[in-house]
Coordinates of C-alpha atoms in Angstrom, one line a residue:
M198 CA -3.0 -18.6 -23.9
T199 CA -4.0 -22.5 -24.5
A200 CA -7.0 -23.7 -22.5
T201 CA -4.3 -26.4 -21.1
R202 CA -2.1 -23.7 -19.3
P203 CA -4.1 -23.5 -16.1
H204 CA -3.7 -27.3 -15.8
A205 CA -0.3 -27.0 -16.6
L206 CA 0.3 -24.6 -13.6
A207 CA -1.8 -27.1 -11.4
E208 CA 0.6 -30.0 -12.5
V209 CA 3.8 -27.8 -11.6
V210 CA 2.5 -27.2 -8.2
A211 CA 1.4 -30.6 -7.7
A212 CA 5.2 -31.9 -8.7
A213 CA 6.3 -29.7 -6.0
V214 CA 4.2 -30.6 -3.2
S215 CA 4.9 -34.1 -4.3
A216 CA 8.6 -33.5 -3.8
F217 CA 8.6 -33.2 -0.3
D218 CA 7.7 -36.0 1.7
K219 CA 8.9 -34.7 5.3
P220 CA 8.2 -31.1 4.6
S221 CA 9.4 -28.4 7.8
A222 CA 6.7 -26.1 8.9
R223 CA 7.9 -23.3 7.0
Q224 CA 8.0 -25.5 3.7
R225 CA 4.5 -26.9 4.3
E226 CA 3.5 -22.9 4.7
I227 CA 4.8 -22.3 1.4
L228 CA 3.4 -25.2 -0.2
Q229 CA -0.1 -24.4 1.1
R230 CA 0.2 -20.9 -0.4
I231 CA 1.3 -22.2 -3.8
E232 CA -1.5 -24.9 -3.7
R233 CA -3.9 -22.2 -2.7
H234 CA -3.1 -20.0 -5.6
A235 CA -3.2 -23.1 -8.0
E236 CA -6.7 -24.2 -6.8
R237 CA -8.1 -20.5 -7.4
L238 CA -6.8 -20.4 -11.1
M239 CA -8.4 -24.0 -11.9
A240 CA -11.7 -22.7 -10.0
D241 CA -11.6 -19.7 -12.1
R242 CA -12.0 -17.4 -8.8
F243 CA -11.0 -13.8 -10.1
Q244 CA -10.5 -11.4 -7.2
L245 CA -10.9 -7.8 -7.3
A246 CA -9.4 -5.8 -4.0
V247 CA -10.5 -2.4 -3.4
L248 CA -7.1 -0.7 -2.3
G249 CA -6.0 2.7 -1.1
Q250 CA -5.5 5.0 2.0
F251 CA -7.6 4.9 5.0
K252 CA -10.6 7.1 4.9
R253 CA -11.1 7.3 1.2
G254 CA -14.6 5.6 1.3
K255 CA -13.5 1.9 0.1
S256 CA -15.9 -0.1 2.4
T257 CA -18.6 2.6 0.9
L258 CA -17.9 1.9 -2.4
L259 CA -17.9 -1.9 -1.8
N260 CA -21.4 -1.8 0.0
A261 CA -22.8 0.4 -2.9
M262 CA -21.4 -2.5 -5.3
I263 CA -22.9 -5.2 -3.4
G264 CA -26.3 -3.0 -2.6
R265 CA -26.1 -3.8 1.2
P266 CA -24.8 -1.8 3.9
L267 CA -22.5 -4.6 5.4
L268 CA -19.6 -3.0 5.6
A269 CA -18.6 -0.7 8.7
T270 CA -18.0 2.8 7.6
G271 CA -17.2 6.0 10.0
I272 CA -14.9 8.7 11.0
L273 CA -12.0 6.4 12.3
P274 CA -9.9 4.0 10.6
L275 CA -12.4 1.0 10.5
T276 CA -11.0 -2.7 8.5
A277 CA -8.5 -4.2 10.1
I278 CA -8.8 -7.7 8.6
P279 CA -9.2 -8.4 4.8
T280 CA -12.8 -9.2 3.8
F281 CA -13.4 -11.6 0.7
L282 CA -17.1 -10.7 -0.9
M283 CA -18.4 -13.3 -2.8
P284 CA -21.6 -14.5 -4.7
G285 CA -23.3 -17.2 -2.5
A286 CA -26.7 -19.1 -2.1
C287 CA -27.8 -16.9 1.5
P288 CA -26.1 -14.7 3.4
A289 CA -23.4 -16.3 5.3
I290 CA -20.0 -15.6 7.1
T291 CA -17.0 -17.7 7.3
L292 CA -14.3 -16.9 9.5
T293 CA -10.7 -18.5 9.3
Y294 CA -8.5 -18.2 12.0
L295 CA -4.4 -18.1 11.9
D296 CA -4.3 -21.4 13.5
G297 CA -6.3 -22.9 10.7
R298 CA -9.7 -23.2 12.2
T299 CA -12.8 -22.1 10.3
E300 CA -16.3 -21.1 11.4
R301 CA -19.2 -20.7 9.0
E302 CA -22.4 -19.5 10.2
E303 CA -25.7 -18.6 7.5
T304 CA -28.2 -16.0 8.4
G305 CA -31.1 -14.3 6.7
D306 CA -30.9 -11.5 9.3
W307 CA -28.5 -8.6 7.1
R308 CA -28.4 -6.7 9.9
G309 CA -26.9 -9.3 12.4
L310 CA -24.5 -10.5 9.3
A311 CA -23.3 -6.9 9.5
Q312 CA -22.8 -6.9 13.1
R313 CA -20.9 -10.1 12.9
I314 CA -18.4 -8.7 10.1
S315 CA -18.0 -5.5 12.2
G316 CA -17.2 -7.8 15.1
A317 CA -14.7 -9.6 13.2
T318 CA -13.3 -7.0 11.0
T319 CA -13.1 -3.8 12.9
E320 CA -10.2 -2.1 15.1
E321 CA -13.4 -1.7 17.3
G322 CA -14.6 -4.9 17.2
N323 CA -11.2 -6.9 17.2
P324 CA -8.8 -4.6 18.3
G325 CA -5.0 -5.2 17.1
N326 CA -6.6 -8.8 15.6
V327 CA -6.6 -10.1 19.6
R328 CA -9.2 -13.0 18.0
G329 CA -6.3 -13.9 15.9
L330 CA -8.1 -13.7 12.4
E331 CA -6.8 -14.5 9.3
R332 CA -9.5 -13.6 6.8
V333 CA -13.3 -13.2 6.7
D334 CA -15.1 -14.1 3.8
V335 CA -18.8 -13.3 3.1
E336 CA -21.4 -14.6 0.8
V337 CA -24.0 -12.3 -0.5
P338 CA -26.7 -13.8 -3.0
S339 CA -28.2 -11.9 -5.7
W340 CA -26.0 -9.3 -6.4
K341 CA -26.0 -8.6 -10.1
S342 CA -23.4 -6.1 -10.8
L343 CA -19.9 -8.5 -10.5
A344 CA -21.3 -12.1 -10.3
H345 CA -18.3 -13.6 -11.0
I346 CA -16.3 -11.7 -9.2
V347 CA -14.7 -11.8 -5.7
L348 CA -14.5 -8.6 -4.0
I349 CA -11.8 -7.9 -1.1
D350 CA -11.8 -5.2 1.3
T351 CA -8.5 -4.2 2.8
P352 CA -7.2 -2.1 5.6
G353 CA -6.4 1.6 4.7
V354 CA -2.8 2.0 4.7
G355 CA -1.1 5.3 6.5
S356 CA -3.6 5.1 9.6
T357 CA -2.3 5.2 13.0
Y358 CA -2.6 1.5 13.3
R359 CA 0.6 0.4 11.7
H360 CA -0.7 -3.2 11.7
N361 CA -3.2 -2.0 9.0
T362 CA -0.9 -1.0 6.7
T363 CA 1.2 -4.4 7.3
V364 CA -1.9 -6.5 6.5
A365 CA -3.3 -4.3 3.4
E366 CA 0.2 -5.1 1.8
A367 CA 0.1 -8.7 2.6
V368 CA -3.0 -9.1 0.9
L369 CA -1.6 -8.0 -2.2
P370 CA -0.7 -11.4 -3.8
E371 CA -4.1 -12.4 -3.2
C372 CA -5.1 -9.6 -5.9
D373 CA -5.7 -10.7 -9.5
A374 CA -6.7 -6.7 -10.2
A375 CA -7.7 -4.0 -8.2
L376 CA -9.8 -0.7 -7.7
F377 CA -7.4 1.9 -5.8
V378 CA -9.2 4.4 -4.4
V379 CA -8.5 8.0 -3.5
S380 CA -10.7 10.7 -3.3
A381 CA -11.2 14.2 -4.4
D382 CA -9.8 16.7 -1.9
P383 CA -6.8 16.4 -2.2
P384 CA -7.4 14.0 -5.5
I385 CA -3.8 12.1 -4.4
T386 CA -1.1 12.6 -1.9
E387 CA 2.6 11.7 -2.2
V388 CA 2.0 8.8 0.4
E389 CA -0.7 7.3 -1.9
L390 CA 1.2 7.4 -5.2
K391 CA 4.1 5.5 -3.3
Y392 CA 1.5 3.2 -2.2
L393 CA 0.4 2.7 -5.9
N394 CA 3.9 2.1 -6.8
E395 CA 4.0 -1.0 -4.3
V396 CA 0.4 -2.4 -5.7
C397 CA 1.6 -2.0 -9.3
R398 CA 5.0 -4.3 -8.8
T399 CA 2.3 -7.1 -7.5
V400 CA -1.0 -6.4 -9.3
S401 CA -1.1 -6.6 -12.6
H402 CA -4.3 -4.0 -13.6
V403 CA -4.9 -1.2 -11.3
V404 CA -8.6 1.1 -12.0
V405 CA -8.2 4.5 -10.2
V406 CA -11.7 5.4 -8.5
L407 CA -12.0 9.0 -7.7
N408 CA -14.5 9.3 -4.7
K409 CA -16.5 11.5 -3.0
V410 CA -17.2 13.7 -5.8
D411 CA -20.4 14.9 -4.5
L412 CA -18.4 17.1 -1.9
V413 CA -16.8 19.5 -4.8
G414 CA -18.1 21.4 -7.4
T415 CA -17.7 20.9 -11.0
A416 CA -15.1 22.8 -11.6
D417 CA -12.8 21.5 -8.5
L418 CA -13.6 18.2 -9.8
E419 CA -12.3 18.8 -13.2
R420 CA -9.1 20.5 -11.8
A421 CA -8.9 17.5 -9.5
L422 CA -9.1 15.0 -12.5
S423 CA -6.7 17.3 -14.7
F424 CA -4.1 16.8 -11.7
L425 CA -4.8 13.4 -11.1
R426 CA -4.0 12.2 -14.6
T427 CA -1.2 14.4 -14.6
V428 CA 0.4 12.7 -11.9
L429 CA -0.5 8.9 -12.8
A430 CA 1.0 9.8 -16.3
E431 CA 4.6 11.5 -14.9
A432 CA 4.3 8.3 -12.3
D433 CA 4.7 6.1 -15.6
L434 CA 2.8 3.1 -14.6
P435 CA 1.8 0.8 -17.4
Q436 CA -0.4 -1.4 -14.5
V437 CA -2.6 1.9 -14.2
D438 CA -5.8 1.7 -16.7
P439 CA -5.9 5.4 -18.4
N440 CA -9.5 5.7 -17.4
I441 CA -10.4 7.4 -14.1
F442 CA -13.5 6.9 -12.7
P443 CA -15.4 10.0 -10.5
V444 CA -17.8 8.5 -8.0
S445 CA -19.7 9.2 -5.2
A446 CA -20.1 6.0 -3.2
I447 CA -22.3 7.4 -0.9
A448 CA -24.8 8.8 -3.2
A449 CA -24.5 5.1 -5.0
L450 CA -25.6 3.3 -2.3
D451 CA -28.6 5.4 -1.4
A452 CA -29.7 5.1 -4.8
R453 CA -29.1 1.3 -5.0
L454 CA -30.8 0.9 -1.8
G455 CA -33.8 3.2 -2.9
G456 CA -34.0 1.5 -6.4
K457 CA -33.5 5.1 -8.6
K458 CA -31.5 4.0 -11.6
V459 CA -31.3 7.6 -12.3
N460 CA -29.5 8.2 -9.1
L461 CA -27.4 5.5 -9.5
A462 CA -26.2 6.7 -13.0
H463 CA -25.4 10.4 -11.5
S464 CA -23.6 8.6 -9.2
G465 CA -20.7 7.3 -11.5
L466 CA -21.1 3.5 -10.0
G467 CA -22.9 2.4 -13.0
G468 CA -20.1 3.4 -15.4
L469 CA -17.2 1.8 -13.5
E470 CA -19.7 -1.3 -12.7
S471 CA -20.1 -1.4 -16.6
Y472 CA -16.5 -1.3 -17.8
L473 CA -15.4 -3.6 -15.5
G474 CA -18.0 -6.5 -16.3
Q475 CA -17.6 -5.7 -19.8
R476 CA -13.6 -4.6 -20.6
L477 CA -12.1 -5.7 -17.4
M478 CA -13.8 -9.3 -17.6
R479 CA -12.5 -10.0 -20.9
R480 CA -9.4 -10.0 -19.8
K481 CA -10.1 -12.0 -16.4
A482 CA -8.4 -15.6 -17.5
E483 CA -5.0 -14.0 -18.3
L484 CA -5.0 -11.5 -15.5
L485 CA -5.7 -14.6 -13.1
E486 CA -3.2 -16.8 -14.6
A487 CA -0.6 -14.1 -14.3
S488 CA -1.0 -13.4 -10.8
A489 CA -1.0 -17.4 -10.1
L490 CA 2.3 -17.7 -12.1
R491 CA 3.9 -14.6 -10.2
N492 CA 2.8 -16.2 -7.0
I493 CA 3.6 -19.6 -8.0
R494 CA 6.8 -18.8 -9.1
A495 CA 7.7 -16.8 -5.9
G496 CA 7.0 -20.1 -3.7
I497 CA 9.1 -22.3 -5.5
A498 CA 11.8 -19.8 -5.5
E499 CA 11.4 -19.6 -1.3
L500 CA 11.6 -23.4 -1.3
R501 CA 14.7 -23.5 -3.3
S502 CA 16.4 -21.3 -1.2
D503 CA 15.2 -22.9 2.1
V504 CA 16.4 -26.2 1.0
E505 CA 20.0 -25.1 -0.2
L506 CA 20.0 -23.7 3.4
N507 CA 19.4 -27.0 5.2
R508 CA 21.4 -29.0 2.6
H509 CA 24.8 -26.9 3.5
A510 CA 23.9 -26.9 7.0
L511 CA 23.6 -30.5 7.4
A512 CA 26.5 -31.5 4.9
L513 CA 29.1 -29.4 7.5
P514 CA 31.1 -31.9 10.0
L515 CA 29.4 -31.8 13.5
E516 CA 32.5 -30.1 14.9
K517 CA 32.8 -27.5 12.2
L518 CA 29.0 -26.9 12.7
D519 CA 29.4 -26.4 16.1
E520 CA 32.5 -24.1 15.8
N521 CA 30.2 -22.1 12.9
I522 CA 27.3 -21.5 14.6
A523 CA 29.4 -20.2 18.1
V524 CA 31.2 -17.6 15.3
F525 CA 27.9 -16.6 13.8
E526 CA 26.5 -16.1 17.4
E527 CA 29.0 -13.9 18.4
A528 CA 29.1 -11.9 15.3
V529 CA 25.3 -11.5 15.4
K530 CA 26.0 -9.7 18.8
G531 CA 28.2 -7.4 17.0
L532 CA 25.4 -7.0 14.1
Q533 CA 22.5 -6.2 16.7
T534 CA 24.6 -3.3 18.3
E535 CA 25.5 -2.0 15.0
Q536 CA 21.5 -2.3 13.9
Q537 CA 20.6 -0.3 17.1
S538 CA 23.1 2.0 16.2
L539 CA 21.9 2.9 12.9
D540 CA 18.4 3.0 14.1
D541 CA 19.3 5.6 16.5
L542 CA 21.1 7.6 13.5
L543 CA 17.9 7.1 11.4
N544 CA 15.5 8.2 14.1
G545 CA 17.8 11.4 14.8
E546 CA 17.7 12.2 10.9
W547 CA 14.0 11.6 10.9
R548 CA 13.7 14.8 13.8
R549 CA 16.4 16.4 11.5
S550 CA 13.9 16.1 8.7
I551 CA 10.8 17.5 10.5
A552 CA 12.9 20.4 11.9
L553 CA 13.6 21.4 8.4
L554 CA 10.1 21.1 7.0
D555 CA 9.2 23.5 9.8
E556 CA 11.9 26.0 9.2
L557 CA 11.3 25.9 5.3
A558 CA 7.6 26.1 5.5
L559 CA 7.9 29.0 7.7
D560 CA 10.8 30.5 5.4
G561 CA 8.0 29.9 2.4
E562 CA 5.2 31.8 4.2
R563 CA 7.4 34.8 4.9
R564 CA 8.3 34.9 0.9
V565 CA 4.7 34.8 -0.3
L566 CA 3.7 37.4 2.5
A567 CA 6.8 39.3 1.2
G568 CA 5.5 39.0 -2.2
L569 CA 2.1 40.3 -1.4
D570 CA 3.2 43.1 0.6
P571 CA 3.5 45.6 -2.3
I572 CA 0.0 44.7 -3.6
L573 CA -1.6 45.0 0.0
H574 CA -0.7 48.1 0.7
D575 CA -0.9 49.9 -2.7
G576 CA -3.8 51.5 -1.4
T577 CA -6.0 50.7 -4.4
S578 CA -9.7 49.8 -4.6
E579 CA -10.8 46.7 -3.2
E580 CA -11.8 45.1 -6.4
A581 CA -8.6 46.2 -7.8
M582 CA -6.8 44.1 -5.1
R583 CA -8.7 41.5 -5.8
S584 CA -7.9 41.0 -9.3
T585 CA -4.8 41.7 -8.7
L586 CA -4.6 38.9 -5.8
D587 CA -6.4 36.2 -8.1
R588 CA -3.7 37.0 -11.0
I589 CA -0.6 37.1 -8.7
M590 CA -1.0 34.5 -5.9
P591 CA -1.0 31.1 -7.8
D592 CA 2.0 32.0 -9.3
L593 CA 3.7 33.0 -6.0
F594 CA 2.6 30.3 -4.4
D595 CA 3.6 27.6 -6.8
R596 CA 6.8 29.5 -7.5
E597 CA 7.6 29.9 -3.4
L598 CA 6.2 26.9 -2.1
R599 CA 7.8 24.3 -5.0
A600 CA 10.9 25.7 -3.7
V601 CA 10.1 24.4 -0.4
V602 CA 8.8 20.9 -1.8
L603 CA 12.2 20.7 -3.7
R604 CA 14.4 21.5 -1.2
I605 CA 12.8 18.9 1.5
G606 CA 12.3 16.6 -1.1
S607 CA 15.9 16.7 -2.1
H608 CA 17.2 16.6 1.4
I609 CA 14.8 13.4 2.6
G610 CA 15.9 11.8 -0.8
E611 CA 19.5 12.3 -0.1
A612 CA 19.4 11.3 4.0
I613 CA 17.2 8.0 3.1
A614 CA 19.4 7.0 0.3
E615 CA 22.5 7.2 2.8
H616 CA 20.5 5.5 5.3
E617 CA 19.8 2.7 3.4
R618 CA 23.2 2.1 1.6
R619 CA 24.4 1.7 5.7
Y620 CA 21.2 -1.0 6.4
L621 CA 21.6 -2.6 3.0
D622 CA 25.6 -3.0 4.0
L623 CA 24.6 -4.6 7.5
V624 CA 22.2 -6.8 5.6
R625 CA 24.9 -8.1 3.2
R626 CA 27.3 -8.6 6.0
V627 CA 24.5 -10.6 7.7
H628 CA 23.6 -12.7 5.0
A629 CA 28.1 -13.1 4.3
T630 CA 28.2 -14.4 8.1
A631 CA 25.6 -16.7 7.3
G632 CA 27.1 -18.0 4.1
A633 CA 30.3 -18.5 6.0
A634 CA 28.9 -20.1 8.7
L635 CA 26.9 -22.6 6.3
A636 CA 29.4 -22.6 3.7
A637 CA 27.2 -21.0 1.2
D638 CA 26.2 -18.3 -1.2
I639 CA 23.3 -16.4 0.3
L640 CA 21.8 -13.5 -1.8
P641 CA 20.4 -10.4 -0.1
P642 CA 17.1 -9.1 -0.5
P643 CA 16.9 -6.2 -3.2
P644 CA 16.8 -2.9 -2.2
Q645 CA 13.5 -1.1 -1.2
D646 CA 12.2 2.1 -3.1
R647 CA 13.3 5.2 -1.8
F648 CA 11.5 8.5 -1.5
I649 CA 9.1 9.7 -4.4
P650 CA 8.5 13.5 -4.9
L651 CA 5.7 14.6 -6.6
K652 CA 6.2 17.2 -9.4
Q653 CA 4.1 19.6 -7.9
P654 CA 2.1 20.7 -5.0
Y655 CA -1.7 20.2 -5.4
W656 CA -2.6 22.8 -2.7
T657 CA -1.6 25.5 -5.4
T658 CA -4.0 24.3 -8.3
R659 CA -7.2 25.4 -6.2
G660 CA -7.3 29.1 -6.5
L661 CA -8.2 31.4 -3.6
A662 CA -11.9 31.9 -4.4
E663 CA -13.4 30.0 -1.4
D664 CA -10.7 32.1 1.0
L665 CA -11.4 35.5 -0.4
G666 CA -15.2 35.4 -1.4
S667 CA -16.7 36.3 2.0
V668 CA -15.0 39.3 2.1
T669 CA -17.8 40.8 -0.3
R670 CA -20.8 39.5 1.8
D671 CA -20.0 42.2 5.0
W672 CA -23.5 43.5 5.6
L673 CA -21.9 45.6 8.1
A674 CA -19.9 47.6 5.9
L675 CA -23.4 49.0 4.1
L676 CA -23.9 51.0 7.1
L677 CA -20.6 52.8 6.8
P678 CA -19.6 55.7 4.5
G679 CA -18.3 55.5 1.2
K680 CA -14.9 55.8 2.3
L681 CA -14.6 54.2 5.6
R682 CA -16.7 51.2 3.9
E683 CA -13.7 50.8 0.9
R684 CA -11.2 51.1 3.9
R685 CA -12.8 47.8 5.8
K686 CA -13.4 45.8 2.9
L687 CA -9.5 46.8 2.1
K688 CA -8.7 45.5 5.6
M689 CA -10.8 42.3 5.4
L690 CA -9.4 41.3 2.0
R691 CA -5.7 41.8 3.1
R692 CA -6.8 39.8 6.6
S693 CA -8.4 37.1 3.8
A694 CA -5.4 37.0 2.0
V695 CA -2.9 36.5 4.9
A696 CA -5.1 33.7 6.4
A697 CA -5.4 31.9 3.0
V698 CA -1.4 31.9 2.5
G699 CA -1.7 30.0 6.3
K700 CA -4.1 28.1 5.5
N701 CA -2.1 27.1 1.8
V702 CA 1.3 26.7 4.0
A703 CA -0.6 24.6 6.9
N704 CA -1.7 22.1 3.8
L705 CA 1.7 22.0 2.9
H706 CA 3.1 21.6 5.9
W707 CA 0.7 18.7 6.4
A708 CA 1.1 16.7 3.6
T709 CA 4.9 17.1 3.4
R710 CA 4.7 15.6 7.3
Q711 CA 2.9 12.9 6.1
N712 CA 5.0 12.0 3.5
I713 CA 8.3 12.4 5.5
D714 CA 6.6 10.3 8.3
D715 CA 5.5 7.4 6.1
N716 CA 9.1 7.1 4.5
F717 CA 11.2 7.2 7.5
R718 CA 9.1 4.5 9.1
R719 CA 8.8 2.3 6.0
L720 CA 12.3 2.4 6.1
L721 CA 13.0 2.1 9.4
S722 CA 10.5 -1.1 9.8
S723 CA 11.7 -3.0 6.3
C724 CA 15.4 -2.3 7.1
R725 CA 14.9 -3.8 11.0
Q726 CA 13.0 -6.7 9.1
S727 CA 15.6 -7.8 6.8
V728 CA 18.2 -7.6 9.4
Q729 CA 16.4 -9.9 12.0
D730 CA 14.8 -12.1 9.3
S731 CA 18.4 -12.7 8.1
I732 CA 19.7 -13.4 11.5
G733 CA 16.5 -15.5 12.9
R734 CA 16.5 -17.9 9.5
T735 CA 19.9 -18.8 9.6
G736 CA 20.0 -19.3 13.0
D737 CA 16.9 -21.9 13.2
V738 CA 18.6 -23.9 10.3
L739 CA 22.0 -23.9 12.1
A740 CA 20.4 -24.8 15.4
S741 CA 17.8 -27.6 13.7
A742 CA 21.1 -29.2 11.6
R743 CA 23.0 -29.3 15.2
D744 CA 19.8 -31.3 16.5
R745 CA 19.7 -33.7 13.7
R746 CA 23.5 -34.2 13.5
R747 CA 23.7 -34.9 17.1
T748 CA 20.4 -37.2 17.8
E749 CA 20.2 -38.9 14.1
D750 CA 23.6 -38.5 12.6
I751 CA 23.1 -42.0 10.6
T752 CA 20.5 -40.3 8.5
V753 CA 22.1 -37.0 8.0
R754 CA 23.5 -38.7 4.6
D755 CA 20.2 -39.8 3.5
E756 CA 18.6 -36.5 4.4
I757 CA 21.2 -34.5 2.4
R758 CA 20.0 -36.7 -0.7
R759 CA 17.0 -36.1 0.1
L760 CA 17.6 -32.0 -0.1
E761 CA 19.9 -32.5 -3.0
R762 CA 16.8 -34.9 -4.9
H763 CA 13.9 -31.4 -3.9
A764 CA 17.1 -28.7 -4.8
D765 CA 17.3 -30.9 -8.2
R766 CA 13.5 -31.0 -8.9
L767 CA 13.0 -27.1 -7.8
R768 CA 15.7 -26.1 -10.1
K769 CA 13.6 -28.2 -12.9
L770 CA 10.1 -27.0 -11.8
A771 CA 11.8 -22.8 -11.8
R772 CA 13.0 -23.4 -15.1
D773 CA 9.3 -24.7 -16.4
L774 CA 7.7 -22.0 -14.8
D775 CA 10.6 -19.2 -16.7
S776 CA 9.3 -21.0 -19.9
R777 CA 5.8 -20.6 -19.4
D778 CA 6.0 -17.0 -18.2
A779 CA 8.0 -16.4 -21.9
D780 CA 4.6 -17.8 -23.7
T781 CA 2.7 -15.8 -21.3
P782 CA 0.8 -13.0 -23.3
S783 CA 1.4 -9.2 -22.8
L784 CA -1.0 -7.6 -20.4
E785 CA -0.7 -4.2 -22.0

C-alpha cells in the first residue's frame, strides 16, 4: 500500500461529488455518507466497535477500557443509540440529531457527563429514540490504553427492542474492526453466531472477548473456551482473530478505578489491551482503508442505480409514462396482497415450528428419562449410582438432545428456504414490474442468509456436578439408620437426576426457541422491507419523472443528458475503485 492511496480514494469521492450539480435528497444522503468515509480515512480515524448480543457486558467492558463508569449498565437492555468514545482535551458530549443539528457541551463533572450520556443513549432516558438522535460523541481525556482509537458502544442485538438490533446492524459500516463480546455461560448461542456471520460480511477483523469469566470456575472456563474455539473453527470465518480473550470487565473496572495493576492483570483486560495496542494497531492503516474502500464502492453503486432509474424514467414519452405508472400502480395492489398472504403463511409456519419444538423437547426428555430408568431403579448404592450417572448422562444427553437439535434444525432450515424462495420470487416480480414500467433492467437484491444450526448443543458439555452435588450434604440423613439413610440418599439422587434432565431440556428449549424466533423475525422483516423498498423507490422515481415531464418538458432532454454524464462518470469511478481494490493488500 502506497502513501498516496488514501488521497487517491478521497479524489474518487471528490469526483463523485462534483459530478452531481443538482443532487436529489437521496443522492445527497449517499454523497454525504461517502464523503464521511473519505474524511475519516484522511484523518486516520480508526473506529473499533464493541458488538454482541444484549446483556453480555459490552458497556461495562468499555467503561473498564476508558477507566470511567460513563456508560450505563444494568439488568435490562440499555444502549439504544451508538456512542462514539474518543480522546479529547476535556470531557465533552456532542449530540447529533437525525435532522443534522448538533449540540456540544463541555463539562468537568464526570457524574454529570454520565447522566447526559444515559439520558441520550438508553431506553430509559430516550425510549424508542423519541429525541431523534443519530449518534452521540463523547470526548474522554487522559485515557492511555488506546489513545489513537475511537471506541463505539452499540445497542445489543436480540433484545425485546427490535429497533436496538436495527441500530446495531446499521452502525456496522462505521466499523474498521470489532470486539465481539460473548459471556461465559453459555459461551455462544446460535443467535450470536448468526450475528457474527453478519458482522464478518462488513468488518474486516473481529476479536472475540469472552466476558464474565468471574462467574465460572477454572474447569468451566476451560470448557467454555474449548467449546467457543470449536464453534468458531466450524464457522470458518477468516475475519475472526484466532485468539480469544477471557475477561472480567467488572473486575477490570474495579481494578482501574482503584489503581490496582495486579488486579487489572488478573481481570484479563491488560492482555486484551496489549494485544490491541501492539498487534491490531500494526494493521490499522490497511483495515481503515479496506473499510473506506468497501463503503465508498457501495455508495458509488447506489448512485449509479439511482441515476439509471431516473434516466430511464425521464426518457419515456409522457403518454407512455402515464400509462406505465397506471399499470405499475395496479400491479402493486396485487403484489401487496400477495405479500400479505406470504406474511400469513410465514407466521403460521413460525407457530408450527414452535409447536414442533415443544413436542420434540418433551419427547427428548422422555427418551433421556427412559434411558436412565434402569440405572435409577437398579437398587445399587448411592455411590455406585452416582458414578454410573456421571458416566452415562453426558452420552445420553448428547445422543438424545442432539437428535432434537438436528430434527428442529432440519425442519426450520427447509421451512425458511421454502418461504424465502417465495419472497424472492415476489421481489423479482416487483423488480420486473418496475423494470417494465421504466423500460430498464433492475436487478433484485441478493438473497439473505438462512438458518445456521450449531453442530453441537452447548448444554451437554457442562456435566451434572452442580445438579447432583447437593445430595451428599443431607444432614437429616445422618440421624437415620444406615439402610434408611442409604434409601433416602438414593431417592434424593433419583429426584436430582430427574430435575437435572428437566433443567437441561429447559435450557435446550429456551436456546432453540430464541433461535427460531430470531430467524423467523429476521426473515419476515427483511422480506417485507425488500418488497416495500422496491415498490416505494420505483413509485417515487416514476412520480418524480411525471412531474418533471409535465412542468418542465423543455428541460427534460438536458436533464437526460446530464444523467447520462453522471452515469458515465460513475461507471468510470467504479472501474477505478475495482482496480484499486485489486491492488489492496490481503487482510489475511
